[in-house]
Structure formats: structure tokens, C-alpha cells
């Protein structure tokens, strides 16, 4: 893997032009991104790693992706630090190592990256790779939520709803669920819908659940469909039937 000398001035990175090239000619885009990455353009190094993970414009190569994430991370790119953490957490292109994942998430979080805060908080909350620390996890979720991170907003709401680590505050929880839902988090949409159903606002709940069912992860859908299918509200049961897997 060729890397530029420290004194080299990396070439400019035209994100808009590369986005168009990725759409129309992915193999050509990969070649250009690889050229820029080898020339020392840090943003291109991170993008090259992502293309290798996803197999965009080239054969999928998670091991090579990890190497390029590491190059970009060592060059100070917070996004690459976070993604390198994900590779170590999930065992993508490298053996799973949650302790090492926590190291990289912490570095990304220290640079102000909301995803780094969120991922580090997840490890803290479950005690993977570092001692379990729910108070520390909540503090990180709160920081990420304040930056507009939708998944963290939903988790802040859960802590407030359940009174975990912080005093229970139903109104604050409702506000955070609403913010998470508006930011597009499908779990936030489902949680807000649950509260609205308790308040008798069925039409608003149906709208939120329609969005959640359209964008939810497979694991989320597998869990929530059976619950909604037994709802006492016919509108909810009709909605679930319309989103049943084929």
C-alpha cells in the first residue's frame, strides 16, 4: 500500500464531481479515488475504504478497507476513526475486538463526531470492550443528541422515560422522542407513536408507524410487526397488514 511522503501536498478532493462519477461510472470513480488516496488526500482515503467495504466500483475487500481506514484515521479523520472502530467491533475485515473499537470510537468522539459518541456509548452501556458505565453512556448520548444525532435522541428519551441514571421525566422524554422522530429515527417514530396511542391520538400514531415500518431495520420489523398486529386499533392492524413481508 503506497502512502505519500509527509512533505507531499495532497491533491484537491472534488466531492461533488466524485459523487456524480460514482453514480455513472463506479469503476472509474474507484480508480480516481484510489489515485487521490495514494497521493495523500485524507477524504479520499476514507472514501476508498468505504468503497472497498461495500464493493462499489471494485470487488469487496474488507481487509484492504481496514488498512485504508487506518491510514485515514492516523491522518486525523474522525469519520475514518469511527468506521475503523466499527470494523473492530463487528469483526469486519479484522478479528472482532471491542476494546480496540472503543479506543477508536473515543478518538472520534474526542474530535466531536456524533457517531463516535453514539458508538462509544453503546459499548459503555453494554460493557463491551470496557467496563459497563451507564452514566457515562447517557452523557455521551446526550452530547450526540445535542449535535442532532437522531438515534441518540431516541436513547436519551428512553433514559428519561425509564428513569435510568437520570430522574424520570415523561415530558422531556416525549420531547426527545418527538425530536428523534422528526429527525427520521424509526425507533423514535415508533416510541412516539406508542405514547400518542396512549393519549388517543391514533391518526398521528398511524402516520409515525407508517414511516417506521417503511424504514426500519429487519430486526426492528421482526419485533414490532407481531406487537402491532394485535393492536386494539383497526387502523394499526390494517397498516401492519399492508406492510407484511411478501
Coordinates of C-alpha atoms in Angstrom, one line a residue, residues 89 98-99 101-103 105-107 109 116-141 143 159 164-165:
X89 CA -16.5 -4.0 16.8
X98 CA -14.5 -4.4 21.1
X99 CA -11.7 -3.0 23.3
X101 CA -13.2 -0.5 18.8
X102 CA -13.7 1.6 22.0
X103 CA -10.2 3.2 21.5
X105 CA -14.6 5.5 19.0
X106 CA -13.2 7.5 21.8
X107 CA -10.8 9.3 19.5
X109 CA -15.8 11.3 19.9
X116 CA -18.2 8.3 17.6
X117 CA -20.0 9.4 20.8
X118 CA -23.0 7.2 20.0
X119 CA -21.0 4.0 19.2
X120 CA -18.8 4.5 22.3
X121 CA -21.9 5.0 24.4
X122 CA -23.3 1.7 23.1
X123 CA -20.2 -0.1 24.2
X124 CA -20.3 1.6 27.6
X125 CA -24.0 0.8 28.1
X126 CA -23.4 -2.9 27.5
X127 CA -20.0 -3.3 29.0
X128 CA -18.3 -4.5 25.8
X129 CA -14.6 -3.7 25.4
X130 CA -14.6 -1.6 28.6
X131 CA -16.4 -1.6 32.0
X132 CA -20.1 -1.0 31.9
X133 CA -20.9 2.6 32.6
X134 CA -24.5 3.7 32.1
X135 CA -23.9 7.2 33.4
X136 CA -21.1 7.7 31.0
X137 CA -23.1 6.2 28.2
X138 CA -26.0 8.6 28.9
X139 CA -23.6 11.6 29.0
X140 CA -22.3 10.6 25.5
X141 CA -25.8 10.0 24.1
X143 CA -23.8 15.1 23.8
X159 CA -33.4 7.0 29.7
X164 CA -32.3 5.2 34.3
X165 CA -29.3 7.1 35.5

